[in-house]
């Protein structure tokens, strides 16, 4: 009787580099990096809190940044140590790198804003020393989060979550810049009673909401709920953002700095920028207008246009 021999091939899929549900996850390079993030943010807010050097809007922003980054980093470590990725309510392929990108931007902003608008006005002494040390640890945290983004972002040919790709990271950058713009235009007198400037504010709000929806859809693994394919949605969103921001690029500086529209082309013409009005941790109205113009022109339109080109 003839005997037929069938060759069986067994394919083994290697697991990721991070050990799941084990204390060894902390000894991996990414685990050690997250421990550095945890320690640096903890030390930063502890140093400032111990001397109360965080009053005012800029100090509050820095304290919020360090506390928020510390808390979420701690949650990520607990989830990985306990192996709870499958039970986590958000997509674990997208959440850690999305947070790391936001945290890097948050810590970068605090490392710049806190010393320039607050620390330099503190008198020499214990409070100033603690604030300077906190700024140093904030810079360390920023580098640690940026390193995580560089390590875990998608490489060519890799199959991973959308937020780990360049377009996904650009969406994070767009929403962050939009939040900075909202902070600068928090003074209603900058745009009220002028329809063109109110339109610009509407553009900032609409584009922020659309970009935030994209991020949330990916974090919740809900992209299949869209009535159109997700790539088509992204292309349409990028095109709409470019068109809307093209109007803001023209209208915002025109109505804020052109004398023909009763604006102030020079900083010296704005009474709110005189030394008697400006507080140490505040930004005068003319500087706010200029900051929004720069953010709109260079840091908001460029990511949307780049995403459209991709």
mmCIF file with all atom_site columns, N, CA, C and O in Angstrom, residues 3 7 28 38 45 88 90 134 142 144 146 157 162 171 187 198 218 234 238 265 279 290:
data_model
loop_
_atom_site.group_PDB
_atom_site.id
_atom_site.type_symbol
_atom_site.label_atom_id
_atom_site.label_alt_id
_atom_site.label_comp_id
_atom_site.label_asym_id
_atom_site.label_entity_id
_atom_site.label_seq_id
_atom_site.pdbx_PDB_ins_code
_atom_site.Cartn_x
_atom_site.Cartn_y
_atom_site.Cartn_z
_atom_site.occupancy
_atom_site.B_iso_or_equiv
_atom_site.pdbx_formal_charge
_atom_site.auth_seq_id
_atom_site.auth_comp_id
_atom_site.auth_asym_id
_atom_site.auth_atom_id
_atom_site.pdbx_PDB_model_num
ATOM 1  N N  . UNK A 1 3   ? 2.288   4.863  0.691  1.00 0.00 ? 3   UNK A N  1
ATOM 2  C CA . UNK A 1 3   ? 2.180   5.761  1.837  1.00 0.00 ? 3   UNK A CA 1
ATOM 3  C C  . UNK A 1 3   ? 2.467   7.184  1.367  1.00 0.00 ? 3   UNK A C  1
ATOM 4  O O  . UNK A 1 3   ? 3.481   7.418  0.709  1.00 0.00 ? 3   UNK A O  1
ATOM 5  N N  . UNK A 1 7   ? 3.887   17.178 4.255  1.00 0.00 ? 7   UNK A N  1
ATOM 6  C CA . UNK A 1 7   ? 4.760   18.068 5.034  1.00 0.00 ? 7   UNK A CA 1
ATOM 7  C C  . UNK A 1 7   ? 3.926   19.179 5.651  1.00 0.00 ? 7   UNK A C  1
ATOM 8  O O  . UNK A 1 7   ? 3.160   19.846 4.961  1.00 0.00 ? 7   UNK A O  1
ATOM 9  N N  . UNK A 1 28  ? 12.772  46.758 29.814 1.00 0.00 ? 28  UNK A N  1
ATOM 10 C CA . UNK A 1 28  ? 12.929  46.974 28.384 1.00 0.00 ? 28  UNK A CA 1
ATOM 11 C C  . UNK A 1 28  ? 13.262  48.449 28.131 1.00 0.00 ? 28  UNK A C  1
ATOM 12 O O  . UNK A 1 28  ? 12.966  49.321 28.947 1.00 0.00 ? 28  UNK A O  1
ATOM 13 N N  . UNK A 1 38  ? 8.213   59.401 33.985 1.00 0.00 ? 38  UNK A N  1
ATOM 14 C CA . UNK A 1 38  ? 7.467   59.450 35.243 1.00 0.00 ? 38  UNK A CA 1
ATOM 15 C C  . UNK A 1 38  ? 8.240   60.227 36.304 1.00 0.00 ? 38  UNK A C  1
ATOM 16 O O  . UNK A 1 38  ? 7.688   61.103 36.984 1.00 0.00 ? 38  UNK A O  1
ATOM 17 N N  . UNK A 1 45  ? 6.878   68.867 39.041 1.00 0.00 ? 45  UNK A N  1
ATOM 18 C CA . UNK A 1 45  ? 5.757   69.490 39.762 1.00 0.00 ? 45  UNK A CA 1
ATOM 19 C C  . UNK A 1 45  ? 5.972   69.472 41.269 1.00 0.00 ? 45  UNK A C  1
ATOM 20 O O  . UNK A 1 45  ? 5.451   70.336 41.986 1.00 0.00 ? 45  UNK A O  1
ATOM 21 N N  . UNK A 1 88  ? -8.261  47.719 28.109 1.00 0.00 ? 88  UNK A N  1
ATOM 22 C CA . UNK A 1 88  ? -8.201  49.181 28.087 1.00 0.00 ? 88  UNK A CA 1
ATOM 23 C C  . UNK A 1 88  ? -9.267  49.706 27.136 1.00 0.00 ? 88  UNK A C  1
ATOM 24 O O  . UNK A 1 88  ? -9.450  49.170 26.034 1.00 0.00 ? 88  UNK A O  1
ATOM 25 N N  . UNK A 1 90  ? -9.454  52.206 25.198 1.00 0.00 ? 90  UNK A N  1
ATOM 26 C CA . UNK A 1 90  ? -8.985  52.820 23.963 1.00 0.00 ? 90  UNK A CA 1
ATOM 27 C C  . UNK A 1 90  ? -8.022  51.882 23.239 1.00 0.00 ? 90  UNK A C  1
ATOM 28 O O  . UNK A 1 90  ? -7.494  50.941 23.829 1.00 0.00 ? 90  UNK A O  1
ATOM 29 N N  . UNK A 1 134 ? 12.945  72.779 38.150 1.00 0.00 ? 134 UNK A N  1
ATOM 30 C CA . UNK A 1 134 ? 11.744  72.188 37.554 1.00 0.00 ? 134 UNK A CA 1
ATOM 31 C C  . UNK A 1 134 ? 11.760  72.354 36.036 1.00 0.00 ? 134 UNK A C  1
ATOM 32 O O  . UNK A 1 134 ? 11.355  71.441 35.299 1.00 0.00 ? 134 UNK A O  1
ATOM 33 N N  . UNK A 1 142 ? 10.475  66.316 28.173 1.00 0.00 ? 142 UNK A N  1
ATOM 34 C CA . UNK A 1 142 ? 10.178  66.575 26.766 1.00 0.00 ? 142 UNK A CA 1
ATOM 35 C C  . UNK A 1 142 ? 11.035  65.701 25.859 1.00 0.00 ? 142 UNK A C  1
ATOM 36 O O  . UNK A 1 142 ? 10.523  65.087 24.907 1.00 0.00 ? 142 UNK A O  1
ATOM 37 N N  . UNK A 1 144 ? 12.416  62.858 26.659 1.00 0.00 ? 144 UNK A N  1
ATOM 38 C CA . UNK A 1 144 ? 12.032  61.454 26.855 1.00 0.00 ? 144 UNK A CA 1
ATOM 39 C C  . UNK A 1 144 ? 10.782  61.109 26.053 1.00 0.00 ? 144 UNK A C  1
ATOM 40 O O  . UNK A 1 144 ? 10.710  60.050 25.406 1.00 0.00 ? 144 UNK A O  1
ATOM 41 N N  . UNK A 1 146 ? 9.661   62.733 23.378 1.00 0.00 ? 146 UNK A N  1
ATOM 42 C CA . UNK A 1 146 ? 9.998   62.819 21.953 1.00 0.00 ? 146 UNK A CA 1
ATOM 43 C C  . UNK A 1 146 ? 10.762  61.580 21.496 1.00 0.00 ? 146 UNK A C  1
ATOM 44 O O  . UNK A 1 146 ? 10.556  61.095 20.368 1.00 0.00 ? 146 UNK A O  1
ATOM 45 N N  . UNK A 1 157 ? 6.460   50.196 5.463  1.00 0.00 ? 157 UNK A N  1
ATOM 46 C CA . UNK A 1 157 ? 6.136   48.785 5.334  1.00 0.00 ? 157 UNK A CA 1
ATOM 47 C C  . UNK A 1 157 ? 5.522   48.168 6.569  1.00 0.00 ? 157 UNK A C  1
ATOM 48 O O  . UNK A 1 157 ? 5.021   47.036 6.519  1.00 0.00 ? 157 UNK A O  1
ATOM 49 N N  . UNK A 1 162 ? -3.027  54.078 12.933 1.00 0.00 ? 162 UNK A N  1
ATOM 50 C CA . UNK A 1 162 ? -2.916  55.315 12.154 1.00 0.00 ? 162 UNK A CA 1
ATOM 51 C C  . UNK A 1 162 ? -2.152  56.383 12.918 1.00 0.00 ? 162 UNK A C  1
ATOM 52 O O  . UNK A 1 162 ? -1.369  57.140 12.327 1.00 0.00 ? 162 UNK A O  1
ATOM 53 N N  . UNK A 1 171 ? -1.789  65.161 12.835 1.00 0.00 ? 171 UNK A N  1
ATOM 54 C CA . UNK A 1 171 ? -3.087  65.497 13.427 1.00 0.00 ? 171 UNK A CA 1
ATOM 55 C C  . UNK A 1 171 ? -2.924  65.915 14.888 1.00 0.00 ? 171 UNK A C  1
ATOM 56 O O  . UNK A 1 171 ? -3.575  66.850 15.358 1.00 0.00 ? 171 UNK A O  1
ATOM 57 N N  . UNK A 1 187 ? -8.980  86.497 24.748 1.00 0.00 ? 187 UNK A N  1
ATOM 58 C CA . UNK A 1 187 ? -9.463  87.860 24.985 1.00 0.00 ? 187 UNK A CA 1
ATOM 59 C C  . UNK A 1 187 ? -10.443 88.223 23.863 1.00 0.00 ? 187 UNK A C  1
ATOM 60 O O  . UNK A 1 187 ? -10.029 88.447 22.721 1.00 0.00 ? 187 UNK A O  1
ATOM 61 N N  . UNK A 1 198 ? -14.050 87.293 13.287 1.00 0.00 ? 198 UNK A N  1
ATOM 62 C CA . UNK A 1 198 ? -14.922 86.266 13.843 1.00 0.00 ? 198 UNK A CA 1
ATOM 63 C C  . UNK A 1 198 ? -14.944 85.032 12.940 1.00 0.00 ? 198 UNK A C  1
ATOM 64 O O  . UNK A 1 198 ? -15.029 83.902 13.412 1.00 0.00 ? 198 UNK A O  1
ATOM 65 N N  . UNK A 1 218 ? -9.735  57.231 15.883 1.00 0.00 ? 218 UNK A N  1
ATOM 66 C CA . UNK A 1 218 ? -8.649  56.252 15.891 1.00 0.00 ? 218 UNK A CA 1
ATOM 67 C C  . UNK A 1 218 ? -8.386  55.711 17.287 1.00 0.00 ? 218 UNK A C  1
ATOM 68 O O  . UNK A 1 218 ? -8.117  54.522 17.449 1.00 0.00 ? 218 UNK A O  1
ATOM 69 N N  . UNK A 1 234 ? -10.032 61.387 5.304  1.00 0.00 ? 234 UNK A N  1
ATOM 70 C CA . UNK A 1 234 ? -8.819  62.138 5.629  1.00 0.00 ? 234 UNK A CA 1
ATOM 71 C C  . UNK A 1 234 ? -8.445  63.112 4.508  1.00 0.00 ? 234 UNK A C  1
ATOM 72 O O  . UNK A 1 234 ? -8.062  64.253 4.776  1.00 0.00 ? 234 UNK A O  1
ATOM 73 N N  . UNK A 1 238 ? -8.302  67.151 4.964  1.00 0.00 ? 238 UNK A N  1
ATOM 74 C CA . UNK A 1 238 ? -7.084  67.924 4.712  1.00 0.00 ? 238 UNK A CA 1
ATOM 75 C C  . UNK A 1 238 ? -7.350  69.035 3.703  1.00 0.00 ? 238 UNK A C  1
ATOM 76 O O  . UNK A 1 238 ? -6.888  70.171 3.878  1.00 0.00 ? 238 UNK A O  1
ATOM 77 N N  . UNK A 1 265 ? -0.280  98.522 13.285 1.00 0.00 ? 265 UNK A N  1
ATOM 78 C CA . UNK A 1 265 ? 0.824   97.798 12.643 1.00 0.00 ? 265 UNK A CA 1
ATOM 79 C C  . UNK A 1 265 ? 2.071   97.679 13.514 1.00 0.00 ? 265 UNK A C  1
ATOM 80 O O  . UNK A 1 265 ? 2.904   96.811 13.271 1.00 0.00 ? 265 UNK A O  1
ATOM 81 N N  . UNK A 1 279 ? 1.486   92.804 32.978 1.00 0.00 ? 279 UNK A N  1
ATOM 82 C CA . UNK A 1 279 ? 1.961   92.117 34.167 1.00 0.00 ? 279 UNK A CA 1
ATOM 83 C C  . UNK A 1 279 ? 3.085   91.149 33.773 1.00 0.00 ? 279 UNK A C  1
ATOM 84 O O  . UNK A 1 279 ? 3.195   90.747 32.614 1.00 0.00 ? 279 UNK A O  1
ATOM 85 N N  . UNK A 1 290 ? 0.056   88.856 16.950 1.00 0.00 ? 290 UNK A N  1
ATOM 86 C CA . UNK A 1 290 ? 1.203   88.415 16.169 1.00 0.00 ? 290 UNK A CA 1
ATOM 87 C C  . UNK A 1 290 ? 1.414   86.906 16.314 1.00 0.00 ? 290 UNK A C  1
ATOM 88 O O  . UNK A 1 290 ? 1.702   86.209 15.327 1.00 0.00 ? 290 UNK A O  1
#
